[in-house]
mmCIF file of C-alpha atoms and ligand atoms in Angstrom:
data_model
loop_
_atom_site.group_PDB
_atom_site.id
_atom_site.type_symbol
_atom_site.label_atom_id
_atom_site.label_comp_id
_atom_site.label_asym_id
_atom_site.label_seq_id
_atom_site.Cartn_x
_atom_site.Cartn_y
_atom_site.Cartn_z
ATOM 1 C CA UNK N 1 -0.048 -0.305 0.616
ATOM 2 C CA UNK N 2 1.587 3.391 -0.373
ATOM 3 C CA UNK N 3 1.784 6.054 2.015
ATOM 4 C CA UNK N 4 -0.792 7.561 3.349
ATOM 5 C CA UNK N 5 -0.715 11.139 4.472
ATOM 6 C CA UNK N 6 -1.995 12.457 7.564
ATOM 7 C CA UNK N 7 -2.649 16.335 8.076
ATOM 8 C CA UNK N 8 -2.449 17.975 11.848
ATOM 9 C CA UNK N 9 -3.608 20.993 13.071
ATOM 10 C CA UNK N 10 -1.436 22.884 15.052
ATOM 11 C CA UNK N 11 0.800 20.519 15.809
ATOM 12 C CA UNK N 12 3.827 23.082 17.001
ATOM 13 C CA UNK N 13 2.794 21.927 20.756
ATOM 14 C CA UNK N 14 1.222 19.762 22.781
ATOM 15 C CA UNK N 15 -1.788 17.203 21.107
ATOM 16 C CA UNK N 16 -0.164 18.191 17.593
ATOM 17 C CA UNK N 17 2.896 17.152 17.631
ATOM 18 C CA UNK N 18 2.710 14.265 19.940
ATOM 19 C CA UNK N 19 0.210 13.625 16.981
ATOM 20 C CA UNK N 20 2.639 13.869 14.730
ATOM 21 C CA UNK N 21 4.551 11.499 15.684
ATOM 22 C CA UNK N 22 2.018 8.874 16.610
ATOM 23 C CA UNK N 23 0.745 9.237 13.270
ATOM 24 C CA UNK N 24 4.308 9.337 11.602
ATOM 25 C CA UNK N 25 5.195 6.515 13.977
ATOM 26 C CA UNK N 26 2.060 4.755 12.021
ATOM 27 C CA UNK N 27 3.755 5.457 8.702
ATOM 28 C CA UNK N 28 1.907 7.769 7.817
ATOM 29 C CA UNK N 29 3.724 10.751 6.185
ATOM 30 C CA UNK N 30 2.349 13.532 8.400
ATOM 31 C CA UNK N 31 2.191 17.358 6.989
ATOM 32 C CA UNK N 32 2.454 19.953 9.950
ATOM 33 C CA UNK N 33 0.812 23.122 10.013
ATOM 34 C CA UNK N 34 0.866 25.788 12.418
ATOM 35 C CA UNK N 35 1.615 28.980 12.838
ATOM 36 C CA UNK N 36 5.282 29.251 15.059
ATOM 37 C CA UNK N 37 6.981 27.254 11.591
ATOM 38 C CA UNK N 38 10.113 27.396 13.510
ATOM 39 C CA UNK N 39 9.022 24.574 15.916
ATOM 40 C CA UNK N 40 7.161 22.773 13.186
ATOM 41 C CA UNK N 41 10.811 22.601 10.613
ATOM 42 C CA UNK N 42 12.843 20.641 13.332
ATOM 43 C CA UNK N 43 9.661 18.632 14.360
ATOM 44 C CA UNK N 44 8.900 17.418 10.457
ATOM 45 C CA UNK N 45 12.334 17.040 9.350
ATOM 46 C CA UNK N 46 12.708 14.549 12.610
ATOM 47 C CA UNK N 47 9.377 12.582 11.444
ATOM 48 C CA UNK N 48 10.521 12.598 7.441
ATOM 49 C CA UNK N 49 7.170 15.119 7.169
ATOM 50 C CA UNK N 50 6.310 18.041 6.062
ATOM 51 C CA UNK N 51 6.295 21.766 7.922
ATOM 52 C CA UNK N 52 4.198 24.910 6.957
ATOM 53 C CA UNK N 53 3.014 27.782 8.138
ATOM 54 C CA UNK N 54 -0.656 27.838 9.058
ATOM 55 C CA UNK N 55 -3.137 30.308 10.702
ATOM 56 C CA UNK N 56 -6.552 28.950 10.956
ATOM 57 C CA UNK N 57 -8.208 31.822 11.306
ATOM 58 C CA UNK N 58 -6.777 33.040 7.798
ATOM 59 C CA UNK N 59 -9.128 32.836 4.797
ATOM 60 C CA UNK N 60 -5.614 33.075 2.250
ATOM 61 C CA UNK N 61 -2.996 31.252 4.735
ATOM 62 C CA UNK N 62 -5.558 28.004 5.091
ATOM 63 C CA UNK N 63 -6.206 28.274 0.896
ATOM 64 C CA UNK N 64 -2.282 27.966 0.578
ATOM 65 C CA UNK N 65 -1.799 25.503 3.328
ATOM 66 C CA UNK N 66 -4.520 23.116 0.682
ATOM 67 C CA UNK N 67 -2.630 23.942 -2.077
ATOM 68 C CA UNK N 68 0.514 22.435 -1.670
ATOM 69 C CA UNK N 69 -0.931 19.095 -0.426
ATOM 70 C CA UNK N 70 -0.832 16.980 -3.708
ATOM 71 C CA UNK N 71 -3.027 14.333 -1.079
ATOM 72 C CA UNK N 72 -5.058 14.026 2.332
ATOM 73 C CA UNK N 73 -6.410 10.808 3.631
ATOM 74 C CA UNK N 74 -6.861 11.644 7.482
ATOM 75 C CA UNK N 75 -6.811 15.692 8.544
ATOM 76 C CA UNK N 76 -6.525 16.248 12.196
ATOM 77 C CA UNK N 77 -8.369 19.339 14.002
ATOM 78 C CA UNK N 78 -6.267 19.920 16.213
ATOM 79 C CA UNK N 79 -5.942 23.273 16.406
ATOM 80 C CA UNK N 80 -7.392 25.243 18.787
ATOM 81 C CA UNK N 81 -7.343 26.424 22.551
ATOM 82 C CA UNK N 82 -9.023 28.939 25.746
ATOM 83 C CA UNK N 83 -8.169 32.238 26.127
ATOM 84 C CA UNK N 84 -9.867 33.228 29.632
ATOM 85 C CA UNK N 85 -12.101 31.985 32.075
ATOM 86 C CA UNK N 86 -14.261 34.749 33.284
ATOM 87 C CA UNK N 87 -18.258 34.578 33.749
ATOM 88 C CA UNK N 88 -20.810 35.612 31.135
ATOM 89 C CA UNK N 89 -21.536 39.281 33.091
ATOM 90 C CA UNK N 90 -17.549 39.845 32.463
ATOM 91 C CA UNK N 91 -16.875 38.124 28.935
ATOM 92 C CA UNK N 92 -14.970 39.779 26.504
ATOM 93 C CA UNK N 93 -15.711 39.922 22.913
ATOM 94 C CA UNK N 94 -11.978 40.393 21.693
ATOM 95 C CA UNK N 95 -11.624 37.393 23.746
ATOM 96 C CA UNK N 96 -14.809 35.178 22.244
ATOM 97 C CA UNK N 97 -13.751 36.004 18.687
ATOM 98 C CA UNK N 98 -10.213 34.733 19.085
ATOM 99 C CA UNK N 99 -12.149 30.787 20.930
ATOM 100 C CA UNK N 100 -14.580 31.159 18.195
ATOM 101 C CA UNK N 101 -12.640 32.263 14.918
ATOM 102 C CA UNK N 102 -9.805 28.887 15.365
ATOM 103 C CA UNK N 103 -11.669 26.272 17.310
ATOM 104 C CA UNK N 104 -15.412 26.994 14.749
ATOM 105 C CA UNK N 105 -14.510 28.862 11.935
ATOM 106 C CA UNK N 106 -10.843 27.289 11.866
ATOM 107 C CA UNK N 107 -12.766 24.000 11.687
ATOM 108 C CA UNK N 108 -14.959 24.826 8.821
ATOM 109 C CA UNK N 109 -11.790 26.788 6.630
ATOM 110 C CA UNK N 110 -9.402 23.525 6.976
ATOM 111 C CA UNK N 111 -12.408 21.362 6.766
ATOM 112 C CA UNK N 112 -14.083 22.459 3.897
ATOM 113 C CA UNK N 113 -11.644 23.368 1.523
ATOM 114 C CA UNK N 114 -9.408 19.315 1.987
ATOM 115 C CA UNK N 115 -12.845 17.722 2.145
ATOM 116 C CA UNK N 116 -12.164 17.428 -1.388
ATOM 117 C CA UNK N 117 -8.567 15.602 -0.960
ATOM 118 C CA UNK N 118 -10.285 13.684 1.650
ATOM 119 C CA UNK N 119 -13.076 12.430 -0.609
ATOM 120 C CA UNK N 120 -10.738 11.791 -3.400
ATOM 121 C CA UNK N 121 -8.075 9.666 -1.335
ATOM 122 C CA UNK N 122 -11.181 6.426 -1.868
ATOM 123 C CA UNK N 123 -11.339 6.556 1.964
ATOM 124 C CA UNK N 124 -10.616 9.746 4.153
ATOM 125 C CA UNK N 125 -10.670 10.267 7.855
ATOM 126 C CA UNK N 126 -11.859 13.749 9.502
ATOM 127 C CA UNK N 127 -10.403 13.838 13.178
ATOM 128 C CA UNK N 128 -11.661 16.524 14.553
ATOM 129 C CA UNK N 129 -10.189 17.420 18.806
ATOM 130 C CA UNK N 130 -13.304 19.111 20.703
ATOM 131 C CA UNK N 131 -13.164 18.245 24.674
ATOM 132 C CA UNK N 132 -15.552 17.667 27.514
ATOM 133 C CA UNK N 133 -15.836 21.598 26.811
ATOM 134 C CA UNK N 134 -17.773 20.676 23.905
ATOM 135 C CA UNK N 135 -20.563 18.237 25.976
ATOM 136 C CA UNK N 136 -21.413 20.368 29.369
ATOM 137 C CA UNK N 137 -20.850 23.277 30.107
ATOM 138 C CA UNK N 138 -18.860 25.082 34.357
ATOM 139 C CA UNK N 139 -18.852 28.881 34.914
ATOM 140 C CA UNK N 140 -16.657 31.070 34.114
ATOM 141 C CA UNK N 141 -16.246 28.549 30.510
ATOM 142 C CA UNK N 142 -18.810 30.122 28.082
ATOM 143 C CA UNK N 143 -16.635 31.349 25.494
ATOM 144 C CA UNK N 144 -14.801 27.994 25.745
ATOM 145 C CA UNK N 145 -17.448 26.183 26.330
ATOM 146 C CA UNK N 146 -19.937 26.954 23.733
ATOM 147 C CA UNK N 147 -17.287 27.569 20.847
ATOM 148 C CA UNK N 148 -16.402 24.435 21.563
ATOM 149 C CA UNK N 149 -20.315 23.122 21.281
ATOM 150 C CA UNK N 150 -20.078 24.711 18.055
ATOM 151 C CA UNK N 151 -16.963 22.218 16.870
ATOM 152 C CA UNK N 152 -18.746 19.129 18.389
ATOM 153 C CA UNK N 153 -22.176 20.527 15.606
ATOM 154 C CA UNK N 154 -19.815 21.209 13.257
ATOM 155 C CA UNK N 155 -17.962 17.922 12.659
ATOM 156 C CA UNK N 156 -21.630 15.420 13.868
ATOM 157 C CA UNK N 157 -22.541 16.882 10.820
ATOM 158 C CA UNK N 158 -21.392 16.528 9.141
ATOM 159 C CA UNK N 159 -21.214 12.208 9.925
ATOM 160 C CA UNK N 160 -24.178 12.562 8.956
ATOM 161 C CA UNK N 161 -23.675 14.527 5.447
ATOM 162 C CA UNK N 162 -21.238 12.107 4.003
ATOM 163 C CA UNK N 163 -23.340 9.015 5.171
ATOM 164 C CA UNK N 164 -22.579 7.188 2.210
ATOM 165 C CA UNK N 165 -18.831 8.846 1.148
ATOM 166 C CA UNK N 166 -15.856 7.291 1.613
ATOM 167 C CA UNK N 167 -15.615 9.283 4.995
ATOM 168 C CA UNK N 168 -15.068 8.481 8.137
ATOM 169 C CA UNK N 169 -15.722 10.917 11.053
ATOM 170 C CA UNK N 170 -13.177 10.521 14.337
ATOM 171 C CA UNK N 171 -14.718 12.625 17.446
ATOM 172 C CA UNK N 172 -12.397 13.000 20.267
ATOM 173 C CA UNK N 173 -13.546 14.312 23.504
ATOM 174 C CA UNK N 174 -10.220 15.053 26.209
ATOM 175 C CA UNK N 175 -10.509 15.543 29.189
ATOM 176 C CA UNK N 176 -7.428 17.304 31.449
ATOM 177 C CA UNK N 177 -3.937 17.221 29.706
ATOM 178 C CA UNK N 178 -1.761 19.370 30.537
ATOM 179 C CA UNK N 179 0.468 21.044 27.275
ATOM 180 C CA UNK N 180 0.238 24.756 27.137
ATOM 181 C CA UNK N 181 -3.139 24.702 27.155
ATOM 182 C CA UNK N 182 -3.996 26.697 30.595
ATOM 183 C CA UNK N 183 -0.978 29.381 30.219
ATOM 184 C CA UNK N 184 -1.762 30.286 26.949
ATOM 185 C CA UNK N 185 -5.067 30.748 28.450
ATOM 186 C CA UNK N 186 -4.256 32.123 31.314
ATOM 187 C CA UNK N 187 -1.768 35.099 29.118
ATOM 188 C CA UNK N 188 1.328 33.452 30.262
ATOM 189 C CA UNK N 189 0.028 32.804 34.412
ATOM 190 C CA UNK N 190 2.658 29.662 34.724
ATOM 191 C CA UNK N 191 1.266 29.924 38.090
ATOM 192 C CA UNK N 192 -1.924 29.649 37.691
ATOM 193 C CA UNK N 193 -1.917 27.301 34.917
ATOM 194 C CA UNK N 194 -0.005 24.585 37.341
ATOM 195 C CA UNK N 195 -3.243 25.518 39.558
ATOM 196 C CA UNK N 196 -5.107 23.922 37.632
ATOM 197 C CA UNK N 197 -3.409 20.399 37.540
ATOM 198 C CA UNK N 198 -2.301 20.907 41.826
ATOM 199 C CA UNK N 199 -3.029 16.900 43.230
ATOM 200 C CA UNK N 200 -4.127 15.506 40.099
ATOM 201 C CA UNK N 201 -2.061 13.544 37.894
ATOM 202 C CA UNK N 202 -3.698 14.941 34.349
ATOM 203 C CA UNK N 203 -3.729 13.025 30.239
ATOM 204 C CA UNK N 204 -0.231 13.947 28.801
ATOM 205 C CA UNK N 205 -0.852 15.014 25.360
ATOM 206 C CA UNK N 206 0.622 11.413 24.017
ATOM 207 C CA UNK N 207 -2.181 9.772 25.855
ATOM 208 C CA UNK N 208 -4.028 12.399 23.383
ATOM 209 C CA UNK N 209 -2.174 11.098 20.042
ATOM 210 C CA UNK N 210 -2.374 7.502 21.002
ATOM 211 C CA UNK N 211 -5.715 7.254 20.884
ATOM 212 C CA UNK N 212 -6.117 8.902 17.525
ATOM 213 C CA UNK N 213 -3.329 7.003 16.412
ATOM 214 C CA UNK N 214 -5.682 4.050 16.694
ATOM 215 C CA UNK N 215 -8.743 5.542 14.736
ATOM 216 C CA UNK N 216 -6.878 6.825 12.422
ATOM 217 C CA UNK N 217 -5.753 2.600 12.139
ATOM 218 C CA UNK N 218 -8.346 0.390 12.051
ATOM 219 C CA UNK N 219 -9.411 -0.770 9.010
ATOM 220 C CA UNK N 220 -11.892 1.236 6.576
ATOM 221 C CA UNK N 221 -15.509 0.338 7.439
ATOM 222 C CA UNK N 222 -14.472 0.686 11.535
ATOM 223 C CA UNK N 223 -15.820 4.261 12.358
ATOM 224 C CA UNK N 224 -14.879 5.087 15.618
ATOM 225 C CA UNK N 225 -17.725 8.744 15.671
ATOM 226 C CA UNK N 226 -16.338 9.634 20.030
ATOM 227 C CA UNK N 227 -14.265 8.181 22.153
ATOM 228 C CA UNK N 228 -13.892 10.810 25.587
ATOM 229 C CA UNK N 229 -11.021 10.347 27.842
ATOM 230 C CA UNK N 230 -9.937 11.793 30.967
ATOM 231 C CA UNK N 231 -7.602 11.279 34.414
ATOM 232 C CA UNK N 232 -9.347 8.610 36.442
ATOM 233 C CA UNK N 233 -8.904 11.670 39.263
ATOM 234 C CA UNK N 234 -11.427 13.961 36.113
ATOM 235 C CA UNK N 235 -15.469 13.814 36.310
ATOM 236 C CA UNK N 236 -17.069 17.105 34.419
ATOM 237 C CA UNK N 237 -15.098 19.809 33.905
ATOM 238 C CA UNK N 238 -15.762 20.856 37.499
ATOM 239 C CA UNK N 239 -15.318 17.957 39.577
ATOM 240 C CA UNK N 240 -11.744 16.927 40.239
ATOM 241 C CA UNK N 241 -10.714 14.704 43.378
ATOM 242 C CA UNK N 242 -7.199 16.477 44.335
ATOM 243 C CA UNK N 243 -4.912 14.482 46.297
HETATM 244 P P1 LIG I 301 -1.165 24.031 23.263
HETATM 245 O O1 LIG I 301 -0.047 23.568 23.365
HETATM 246 O O2 LIG I 301 -1.674 25.370 23.330
HETATM 247 O O3 LIG I 301 -1.312 23.311 21.730
HETATM 248 C C1 LIG I 301 -2.077 24.515 20.588
HETATM 249 C C2 LIG I 301 -1.846 24.340 18.871
HETATM 250 O O4 LIG I 301 -3.089 25.416 18.364
HETATM 251 C C3 LIG I 301 0.352 25.028 19.118
HETATM 252 O O5 LIG I 301 -0.125 23.891 18.554
HETATM 253 C C4 LIG I 301 -1.186 26.292 17.979
HETATM 254 O O6 LIG I 301 0.087 26.726 17.268
HETATM 255 C C5 LIG I 301 -2.101 26.130 17.515
HETATM 256 N N1 LIG I 301 -2.595 27.141 17.136
HETATM 257 C C6 LIG I 301 -3.392 27.933 18.324
HETATM 258 N N2 LIG I 301 -4.100 29.106 17.469
HETATM 259 C C7 LIG I 301 -3.610 28.761 15.697
HETATM 260 C C8 LIG I 301 -4.235 29.263 14.569
HETATM 261 N N3 LIG I 301 -4.647 29.903 14.175
HETATM 262 N N4 LIG I 301 -3.595 28.961 13.350
HETATM 263 C C9 LIG I 301 -2.709 27.475 13.355
HETATM 264 N N5 LIG I 301 -2.704 26.627 14.679
HETATM 265 C C10 LIG I 301 -2.714 27.046 15.937
HETATM 266 O O7 LIG I 301 -2.717 22.692 23.508
HETATM 267 P P2 LIG I 301 -3.558 21.635 23.496
HETATM 268 O O8 LIG I 301 -3.793 20.997 24.669
HETATM 269 O O9 LIG I 301 -2.185 20.674 22.562
HETATM 270 O O10 LIG I 301 -4.591 21.806 22.536
HETATM 271 C C11 LIG I 301 -4.904 20.947 21.534
HETATM 272 C C12 LIG I 301 -6.549 20.792 20.726
HETATM 273 O O11 LIG I 301 -6.795 19.948 21.973
HETATM 274 C C13 LIG I 301 -7.388 22.821 21.338
HETATM 275 O O12 LIG I 301 -8.522 22.118 20.554
HETATM 276 C C14 LIG I 301 -7.935 21.920 22.392
HETATM 277 O O13 LIG I 301 -9.013 22.723 23.050
HETATM 278 C C15 LIG I 301 -8.576 20.580 23.162
HETATM 279 N N6 LIG I 301 -7.965 20.065 24.130
HETATM 280 C C16 LIG I 301 -7.376 20.192 25.393
HETATM 281 C C17 LIG I 301 -7.411 19.584 26.217
HETATM 282 C C18 LIG I 301 -6.315 20.395 27.165
HETATM 283 O O14 LIG I 301 -7.099 19.997 28.413
HETATM 284 N N7 LIG I 301 -5.338 20.605 26.875
HETATM 285 C C19 LIG I 301 -8.588 19.234 27.210
HETATM 286 C C20 LIG I 301 -9.476 19.367 26.090
HETATM 287 C C21 LIG I 301 -8.850 19.519 24.407
HETATM 288 P P3 LIG I 301 0.714 27.845 16.977
HETATM 289 O O15 LIG I 301 0.427 28.744 18.535
HETATM 290 O O16 LIG I 301 2.283 27.591 16.702
HETATM 291 O O17 LIG I 301 -0.471 28.756 16.194
#
């Protein structure tokens, strides 16, 4: 069988970088996209993959990224994140816009642009990293939970719209994963970010990547629709057992 190509968005850090590694180990040619090309390039070199700059919030950037990719079998919609933890009464529109642009419209743009190539591959697979925040709400989280709910709705709609087409769709629904996520959420405040994981053993980016690689390596007739994975000590977005 010829080498299959997997495109990973947000591959410069965290879950995306670990996923690039896991899919390269599973035999895929990996194409890495993110804004920080300086982080992507050494990883692409190490994995004998390809790195192109990508800003999922910018339509021109998405178009030129997709133009450079001749074929695509797997797309991992991973680029995203949260900004702030503000109650609705203190909502900051700029932060909301960032979360919606990146998680929701970013996923829409890149998926729409790559769909023809995914379908032409004869066995396409869209894997979207949403979150438990896409399936529940918590105080202070409305900007992020609403974006993740919308991203999940977009992804699940595709599952129905493409029934009968050679396209699989898997939603990955992680709980707490220790990455740069909380540092970015709290504008670089590492102390506040560390508190999120205090007294808990969170998932690692590798834990999530392993599950993504498992989903991507099932035979073509097997569609893993939704996979929820959480640390043992986490029940929900707002309920965590801390030692
Ligand atoms: P992370 O370490 O902050 O990584 C986020 C990645 O997204 C980076 O590679 C970043 O790259 C990329 N990105 C951000 N904006 C982008 C843009 N406009 N265009 C292209 N790439 C962009 O966080 P992570 O935990 O790995 O998050 C990955 C995904 O998992 C996100 O969708 C997040 O919502 C989801 N998730 C995370 C957790 C968690 O607890 N960590 C739990 C559930 C779901 P550049 O900055 O280089 O562009």
